[in-house]
Amino acid sequence: MKTILTGLATLGFGVMLTVGGALAQEQHSEAEPTHFPIEKPHQESWSFAGPFGTYDKGQLQRGLKVYKEVCSSCHSMKLVAFRSLEELGYTEDQVKALAAEYDIQDGPNADGEMFTRKGIPTDYFPSPFPNDAAAAASNGGAAPPDFSLIAKARAVERGFPTFIFDIFTQYAEAGPDYIHALLTGYDHTPPEGMEIPEGTHYNPYFIAGKSLAMPKPIDDGQVTYDDGSPETLDQYSRDVSAFLMWAAEPHLEARKRTGFRVMVFLVLFAGLVYLVKRRVWANVAH
Amino acid sequence: MSGGHSTYTPSTGIEKWIDARLPLPRLVYDSFIAYPVPRNLNYAYTFGGILAIMLVSQILTGVVLAMHYASATSLAFDSVEKIMRDVNSGWLLRYMHANGASMFFVAVYIHIFRGLYYGSYKAPRELLWILGVIIYLLMMATAFMGYVLPWGQMSFWGATVITGFFTAFPIIGDPIQQLLLGGFAVDNPTLNRFFSLHYLLPFMIAGVVVLHVWALHVTGQTNPTGIEVKSKTDTVPFTPYATVKDGFAMVLFFILFAYFIFYMPNYLGHPDNYIPADSLKTPAHIVPEWYFLPFYAMLRAITFNIGPIDSKLGGVLTMFGSIAILFLVPWLDTSKVRSAVYRPWYKLFFWLFVADAILLGWLGSRPAEGVYVVMAQMATLYYFVFFLVIMPVLGLIETPKRLPNSITEAVLAKSKGGAVPAGATAAPETKG
Ligand code: HEM
């Protein structure tokens, strides 16, 4: 049976590799690509990767600053409440002050009027546009997507056999890798003969086409950091990607911490049950 | 086997009192303590217990999720996110439930392949097998409807595509689809009825599981030799032997389950389902959950018309046929020998079938273009040839290996006969 199995496995691998090769060759015309993204994102190193990953609070604070000063003029983040920013290392008062920077629509009051008030920690980040149609109208027909889950809502396909190795390397950072690649991927010149539709911008890392409606949103020196971190496009992109991962998965640290305890328990328990099993079956040939 | 006499003897007064009125303790004792199981069961036989515990896990996490979930199109997505962000341990519940569905299917596929390998469907276990196929069908319906509940892009478009299959049938197709949807397109009525059914079906599964286990306890389990139990030395009592072995396998399975929950919770899902459903934006590739991919591949493999049957109906019939055929397996296999262990050719074709199913799964995740289509057609062909040609024909022409006379003989031959003291075979009863 072992020989049959190995035979089959080799056969299966052989077939898949040939087909994979055939397909790779199919992607030919540089000017008219049919599969996106044109370039796969690079795998960056993230503090929150791996079984013991944790968020780097300084980085999240910088990412929040980038979001507030740059991205938030176009992108909403409706599911994130100010109160949760305490997880980034801010004190209650700092969060209160931060929320108060925003004007929030509320009401109706007793007179039936809508009114505007200062934000409080239980409010959510307000959206830059009143609705999706308005957002699309102001951005050349493409509404900037909401940011609450963007880091989990984008993942470039890894392909065979990488997707199998990913299980063992615990690769779960496709989202931030993608955002980082997209933000730093603007300054390429499109290949000769490629037509870029009016009002869109070439970016070989964009997952859904050769160009997107978002112009290069951020560049070197645009946001001031007060912790001495480099004020470069690459650093901004890293920080905002990490921040967006936190926004999408705020309980990541608790998840991995709990996971470790559960795994240790299960492995020890499995060992004990195995010993019992051996003992019980010791005198029975089976 | 359990049709035989009960060995339960109530010892205390209370037990006697209950036993005379509602012999539930007797039922439990006879089914899970004294119940004799073949002594040579391997770990492939532990997946029944694993499936049971996964069903319980899905129901427990599901009931709590339902306390926080809102089945209205305008609320569903955000209510799931509220569970993920604000409900205490909500992320754990939701990841357990979503990954639990995947693990449930991992277990059921191993369980089904185990059945195919050891010939578990053969007389007298035909009804046991059919009940299993019904459970599998109900699981598919439950998982499909569950996947619609978070109301992401794949929820919406998956529901649109899958309910669209029914329109392939002439005359009855459209009414069936409208009944499923509660309208002409996937919308609020669809979400509401899917939630209702998603809550209901797991309990129907639990009901069929009871019948499945009942049928099992009438015929007894098969075993790797495929030879029926002949004497007392062939079996050991369920407790402690099977309980501890099943228990060990369950803990190992939980390690796998926990690995996904805590380290790769979104690996088995689709990123598009984190985008709220939008009826105006079709995703680039609509792909079902991984456990449906082989069937999806077969559906799309039919790209040609066959006489009056157009390719769409052909695809749908092929897909439904691929599951319906499982009901006929007990009568398609003509072999007198039950277990693949003694059938060298069947063993080969069986493993090819496993590889074929995995290949189909991978093809289901590829776009239906180019070489993929041809590969899917070949793989679909083998799927059906395995059941419709190989199973019936092989049983007639294959020369099986020599069968041992009994389970005990097989077991003792394996552990080099004399090495086992004669008394050992009797030990189980004195211990039980
Ligand atoms: C046979 C057992 C079951 C299976 C296979 C199953 C499967 C699923 C699946 C695949 C999802 C989508 C998960 C996601 O991607 O988010 C889901 C969601 C859900 N299920 Fe179940 N389920 C089962 C039992 C139940 C039961 C018994 C209940 C309630 C009593 C329930 C309540 C829910 C709720 C409220 C959701 C939506 C929340 C969410 O998406 O996480 N499930 N189910």
XYZ file of C-alpha atoms in Angstrom, chain A residues 9 18 20 60 66 78 91-92 102 149 171 175 183 192 217-218 224 226 229 231 271 284:
22
model
C 1.492 11.038 -4.910
C 2.975 20.060 -15.730
C 0.987 24.553 -13.509
C -0.290 51.056 15.570
C -1.488 58.065 8.916
C -17.440 52.321 10.393
C -5.273 56.437 28.199
C -8.986 56.958 28.730
C -14.691 64.638 15.555
C -12.055 44.769 7.564
C 1.088 32.589 6.987
C -3.866 41.362 3.866
C 0.762 51.714 -1.399
C 4.604 49.501 -23.607
C -2.355 58.541 -1.613
C 0.833 59.103 0.360
C 5.215 63.872 10.878
C 7.166 62.239 16.844
C 10.659 56.653 13.010
C 9.132 59.458 7.566
C -0.103 12.267 26.015
C -5.208 -7.444 24.077
